[in-house]
Short mmCIF file of C-alpha atoms in Angstrom, two decimals:
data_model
loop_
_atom_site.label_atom_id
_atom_site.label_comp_id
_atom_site.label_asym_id
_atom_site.label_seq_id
_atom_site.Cartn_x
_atom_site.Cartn_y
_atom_site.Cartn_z
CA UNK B 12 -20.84 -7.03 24.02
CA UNK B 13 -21.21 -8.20 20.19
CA UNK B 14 -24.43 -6.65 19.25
CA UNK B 15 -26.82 -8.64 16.59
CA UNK B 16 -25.04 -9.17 13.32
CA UNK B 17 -26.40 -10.99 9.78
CA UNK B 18 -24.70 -12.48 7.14
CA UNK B 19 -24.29 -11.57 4.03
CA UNK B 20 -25.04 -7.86 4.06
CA UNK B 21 -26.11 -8.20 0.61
CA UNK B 22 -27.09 -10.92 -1.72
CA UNK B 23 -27.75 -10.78 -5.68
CA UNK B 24 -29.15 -14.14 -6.74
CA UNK B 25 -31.31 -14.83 -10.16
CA UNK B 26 -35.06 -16.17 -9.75
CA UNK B 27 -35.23 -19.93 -9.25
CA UNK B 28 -31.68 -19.97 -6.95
CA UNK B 29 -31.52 -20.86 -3.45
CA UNK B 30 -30.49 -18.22 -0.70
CA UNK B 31 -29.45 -18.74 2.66
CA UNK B 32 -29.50 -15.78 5.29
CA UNK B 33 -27.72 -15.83 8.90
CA UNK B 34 -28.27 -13.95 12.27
CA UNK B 35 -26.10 -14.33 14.89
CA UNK B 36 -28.22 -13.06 17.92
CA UNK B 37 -26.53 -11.00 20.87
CA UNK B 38 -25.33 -14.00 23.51
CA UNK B 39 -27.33 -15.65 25.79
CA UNK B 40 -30.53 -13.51 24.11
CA UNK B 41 -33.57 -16.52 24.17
CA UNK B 42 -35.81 -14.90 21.51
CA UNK B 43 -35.07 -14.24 17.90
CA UNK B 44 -37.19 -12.66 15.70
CA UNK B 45 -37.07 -12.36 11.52
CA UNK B 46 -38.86 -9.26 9.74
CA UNK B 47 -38.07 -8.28 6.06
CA UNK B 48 -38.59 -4.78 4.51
CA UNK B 49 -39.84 -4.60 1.09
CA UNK B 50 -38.89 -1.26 -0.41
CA UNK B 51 -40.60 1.36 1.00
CA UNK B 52 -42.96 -0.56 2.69
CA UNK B 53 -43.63 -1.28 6.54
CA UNK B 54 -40.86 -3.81 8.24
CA UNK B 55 -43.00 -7.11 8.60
CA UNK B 56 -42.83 -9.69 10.84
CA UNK B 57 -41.72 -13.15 9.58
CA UNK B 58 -41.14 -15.59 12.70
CA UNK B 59 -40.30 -15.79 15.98
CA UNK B 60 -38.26 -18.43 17.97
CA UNK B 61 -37.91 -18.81 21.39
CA UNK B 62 -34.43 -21.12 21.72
CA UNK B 63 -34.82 -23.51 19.25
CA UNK B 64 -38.56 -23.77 18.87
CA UNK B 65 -41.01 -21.57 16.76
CA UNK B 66 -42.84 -19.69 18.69
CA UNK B 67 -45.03 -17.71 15.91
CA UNK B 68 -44.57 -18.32 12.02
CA UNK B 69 -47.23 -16.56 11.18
CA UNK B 70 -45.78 -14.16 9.31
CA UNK B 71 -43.56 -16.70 6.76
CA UNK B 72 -45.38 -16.11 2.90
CA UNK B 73 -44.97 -18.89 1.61
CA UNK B 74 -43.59 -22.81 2.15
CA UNK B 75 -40.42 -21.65 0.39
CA UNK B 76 -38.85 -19.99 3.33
CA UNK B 77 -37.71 -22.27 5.73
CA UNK B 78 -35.94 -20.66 9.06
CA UNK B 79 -34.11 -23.00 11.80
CA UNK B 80 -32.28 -22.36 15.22
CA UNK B 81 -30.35 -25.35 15.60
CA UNK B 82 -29.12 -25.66 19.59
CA UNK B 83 -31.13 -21.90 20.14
CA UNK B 84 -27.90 -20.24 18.90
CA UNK B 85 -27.86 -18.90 15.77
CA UNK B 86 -30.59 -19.03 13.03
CA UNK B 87 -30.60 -19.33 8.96
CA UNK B 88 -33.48 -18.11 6.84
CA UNK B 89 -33.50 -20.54 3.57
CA UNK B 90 -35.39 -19.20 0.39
CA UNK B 91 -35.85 -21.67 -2.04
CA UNK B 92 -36.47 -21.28 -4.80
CA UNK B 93 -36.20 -16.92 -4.64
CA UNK B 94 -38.56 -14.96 -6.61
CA UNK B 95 -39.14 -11.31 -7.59
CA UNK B 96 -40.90 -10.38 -5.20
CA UNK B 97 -38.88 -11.74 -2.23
CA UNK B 98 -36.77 -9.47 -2.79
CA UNK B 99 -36.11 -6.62 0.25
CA UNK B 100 -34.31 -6.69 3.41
CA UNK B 101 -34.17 -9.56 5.57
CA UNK B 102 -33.70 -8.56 9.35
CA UNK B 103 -33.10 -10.17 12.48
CA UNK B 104 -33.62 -9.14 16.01
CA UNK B 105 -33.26 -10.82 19.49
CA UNK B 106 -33.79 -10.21 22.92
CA UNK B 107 -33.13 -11.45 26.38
CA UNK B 108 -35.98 -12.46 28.12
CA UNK B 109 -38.26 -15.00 27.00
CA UNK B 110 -42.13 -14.92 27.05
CA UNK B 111 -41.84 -11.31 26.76
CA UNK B 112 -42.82 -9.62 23.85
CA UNK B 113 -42.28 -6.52 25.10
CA UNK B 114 -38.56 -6.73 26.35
CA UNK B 115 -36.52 -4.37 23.89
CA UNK B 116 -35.62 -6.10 20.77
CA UNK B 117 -32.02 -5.14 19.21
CA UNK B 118 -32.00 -5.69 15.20
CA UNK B 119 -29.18 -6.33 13.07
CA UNK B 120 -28.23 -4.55 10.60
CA UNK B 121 -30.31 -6.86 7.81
CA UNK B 122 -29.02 -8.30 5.08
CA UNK B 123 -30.33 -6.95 1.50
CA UNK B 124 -31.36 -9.32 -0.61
CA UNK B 125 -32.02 -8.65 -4.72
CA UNK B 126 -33.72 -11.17 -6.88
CA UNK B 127 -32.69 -10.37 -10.73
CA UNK I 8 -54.80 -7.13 8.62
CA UNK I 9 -53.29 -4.60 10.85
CA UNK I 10 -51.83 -1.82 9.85
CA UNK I 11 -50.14 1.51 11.39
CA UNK I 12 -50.12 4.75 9.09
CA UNK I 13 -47.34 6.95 9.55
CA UNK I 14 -47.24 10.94 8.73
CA UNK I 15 -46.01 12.24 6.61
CA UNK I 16 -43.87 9.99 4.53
CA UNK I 17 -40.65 11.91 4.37
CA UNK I 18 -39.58 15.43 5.65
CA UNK I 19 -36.51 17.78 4.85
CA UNK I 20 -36.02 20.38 7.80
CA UNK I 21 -33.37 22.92 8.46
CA UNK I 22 -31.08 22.13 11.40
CA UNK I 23 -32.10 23.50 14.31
CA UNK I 24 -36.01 23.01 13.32
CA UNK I 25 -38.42 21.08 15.53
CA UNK I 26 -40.03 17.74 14.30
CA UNK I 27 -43.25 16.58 14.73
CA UNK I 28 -44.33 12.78 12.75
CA UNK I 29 -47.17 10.57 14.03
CA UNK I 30 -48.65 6.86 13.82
CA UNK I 31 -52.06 6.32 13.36
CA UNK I 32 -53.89 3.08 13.71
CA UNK I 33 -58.00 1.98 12.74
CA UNK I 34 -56.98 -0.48 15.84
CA UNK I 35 -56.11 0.02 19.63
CA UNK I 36 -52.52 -1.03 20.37
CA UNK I 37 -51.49 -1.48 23.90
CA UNK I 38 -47.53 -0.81 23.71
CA UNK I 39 -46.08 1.88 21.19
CA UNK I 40 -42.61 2.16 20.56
CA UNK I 41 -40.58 4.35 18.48
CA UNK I 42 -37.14 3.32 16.25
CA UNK I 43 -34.91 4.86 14.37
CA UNK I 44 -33.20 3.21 11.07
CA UNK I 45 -29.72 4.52 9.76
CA UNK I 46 -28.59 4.08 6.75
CA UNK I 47 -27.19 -0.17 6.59
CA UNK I 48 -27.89 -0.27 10.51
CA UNK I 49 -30.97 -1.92 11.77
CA UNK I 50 -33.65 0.00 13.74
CA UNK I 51 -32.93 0.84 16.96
CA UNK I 52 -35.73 1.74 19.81
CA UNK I 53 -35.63 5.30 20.95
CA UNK I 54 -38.54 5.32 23.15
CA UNK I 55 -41.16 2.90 24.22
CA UNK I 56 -44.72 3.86 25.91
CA UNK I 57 -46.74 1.10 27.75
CA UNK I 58 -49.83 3.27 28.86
CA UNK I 59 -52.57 5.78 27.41
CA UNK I 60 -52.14 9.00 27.70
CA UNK I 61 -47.75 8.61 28.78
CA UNK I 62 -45.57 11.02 27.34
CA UNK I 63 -41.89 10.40 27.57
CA UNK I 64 -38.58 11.78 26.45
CA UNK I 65 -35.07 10.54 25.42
CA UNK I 66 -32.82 13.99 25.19
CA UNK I 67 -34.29 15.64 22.57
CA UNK I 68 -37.28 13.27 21.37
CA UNK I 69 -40.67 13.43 22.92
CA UNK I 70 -42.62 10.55 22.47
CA UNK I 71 -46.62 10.23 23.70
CA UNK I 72 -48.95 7.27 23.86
CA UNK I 73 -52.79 8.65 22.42
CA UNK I 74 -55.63 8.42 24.74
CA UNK I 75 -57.41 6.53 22.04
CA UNK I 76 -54.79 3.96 21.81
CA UNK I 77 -54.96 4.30 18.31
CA UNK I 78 -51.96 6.92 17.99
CA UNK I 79 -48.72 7.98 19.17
CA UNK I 80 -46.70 10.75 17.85
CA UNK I 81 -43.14 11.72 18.22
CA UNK I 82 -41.26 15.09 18.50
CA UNK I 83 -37.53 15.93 17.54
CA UNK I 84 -36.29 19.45 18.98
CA UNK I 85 -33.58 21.40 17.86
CA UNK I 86 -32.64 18.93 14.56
CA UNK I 87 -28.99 18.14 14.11
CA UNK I 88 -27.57 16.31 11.45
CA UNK I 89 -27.51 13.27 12.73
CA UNK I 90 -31.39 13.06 13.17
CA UNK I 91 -31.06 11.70 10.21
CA UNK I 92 -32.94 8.29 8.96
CA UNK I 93 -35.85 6.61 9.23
CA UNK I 94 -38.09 6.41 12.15
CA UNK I 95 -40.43 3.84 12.40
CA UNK I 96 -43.39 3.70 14.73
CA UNK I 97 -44.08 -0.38 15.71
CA UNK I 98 -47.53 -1.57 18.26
CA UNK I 99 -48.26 -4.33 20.16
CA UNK I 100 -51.47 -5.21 20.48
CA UNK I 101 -51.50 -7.77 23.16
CA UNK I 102 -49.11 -9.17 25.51
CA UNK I 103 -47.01 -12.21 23.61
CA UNK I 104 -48.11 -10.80 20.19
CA UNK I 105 -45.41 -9.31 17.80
CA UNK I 106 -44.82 -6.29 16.60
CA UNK I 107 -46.87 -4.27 13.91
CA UNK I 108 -44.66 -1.83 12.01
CA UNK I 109 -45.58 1.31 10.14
CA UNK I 110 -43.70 2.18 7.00
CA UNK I 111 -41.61 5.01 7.90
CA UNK I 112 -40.98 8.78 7.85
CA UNK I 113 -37.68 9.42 6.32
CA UNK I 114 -36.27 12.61 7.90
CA UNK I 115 -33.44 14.63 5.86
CA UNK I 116 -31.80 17.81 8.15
CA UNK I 117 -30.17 20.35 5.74
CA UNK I 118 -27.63 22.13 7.52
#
């Protein structure tokens, strides 16, 4: 079984461009979660979606990220425009069963994104 | 907002060595769970503790869930080389919520 994977692995962009992050979540898994990783720092929770719909965006900074989940499959994380400090790594995990937080949650292996 | 403290930040052991890290918290979490981070891999859960006062093991890790609910600590025996990485302690406070992740201990083995 295909485990979680992201696309790109890494991304150099200058301030003011757009990015556009993927995660390809393990098949047939209903939740899919974003966290990013600023160096050094804790791994902090972005959004979660449960199939297509956003469960908890809480965790977005600001109104230039925009994440979908067209048809519940995969997901894209938009930042637009990127600045300094969004700068970190961008990861995504999924798993199986929905309306629990608890079930085990299997990340990908994050996609690291610099803003020059 | 919340936020788990992890201990200490990094460590460099000799293989064979015994590791002991911990996760502290000024709040009570109801789940604790315990990943580990290679290098360009994502985390991956190693142990997860749903009750006060549970200790459980994986092989060589030892993970236990504080009677406070405000800590958990993990313990590596007999280091290898490929202990190596980040662990990361995450808590849930509350059914449904998401997780809460601590910054990291970064664990280096010398042979």
């Amino acid at each position: 079984e295909a485990g979680v994977t992201q696309f790109p692995s890494h991304s150099v962009i200058e301030k003011g461009q757009t990015v556009t992050l993927r995660c390809d979540p393990i098949s047939g898994h209903d939740n899919l979660y974003w966290y990013r990783r600023v160096m050094g720092k804790e791994i902090k929770f972005l959004l979660h979606f449960v199939k297509e719909s956003k469960q908890d965006e809480s965790g977005m900074p600001n109104n230039r990220f925009l994440a979908e989940r067209t048809g519940g499959t995969y997901s894209t994380l938009k930042v637009q425009p990127a600045e300094l400090e969004d700068s970190g790594v961008y990861f995504c995990a999924s798993s199986h069963l929905a309306g629990s937080s608890t079930d085990t949650q299997y990340f990908g292996p994050g996609t690291r994104l610099t803003v020059l | 907002g919340q936020q788990l403290n992890q201990s200490p930040q990094s460590m460099f052991i000799q293989e064979g060595e015994d590791v002991s890290m911990n996760c502290t918290s000024s709040s009570i979490f109801n789940t604790w769970l315990w990943y580990k981070q290679d290098p360009g891999e994502g985390p991956v859960l190693l142990i997860a503790l749903y009750k006060a006062g549970e200790l459980t093991s994986n092989g060589r890790l030892t993970a236990q869930f504080g009677i406070t609910r405000k800590d958990s600590f993990l313990n590596i025996s007999a280091s290898i080389p490929s202990d190596v990485g980040i662990y990361f302690c995450a808590g849930i406070h509350n059914y449904g919520q998401n997780f809460v992740f601590g910054p990291g201990t970064r664990l280096s083995v010398l042979p």
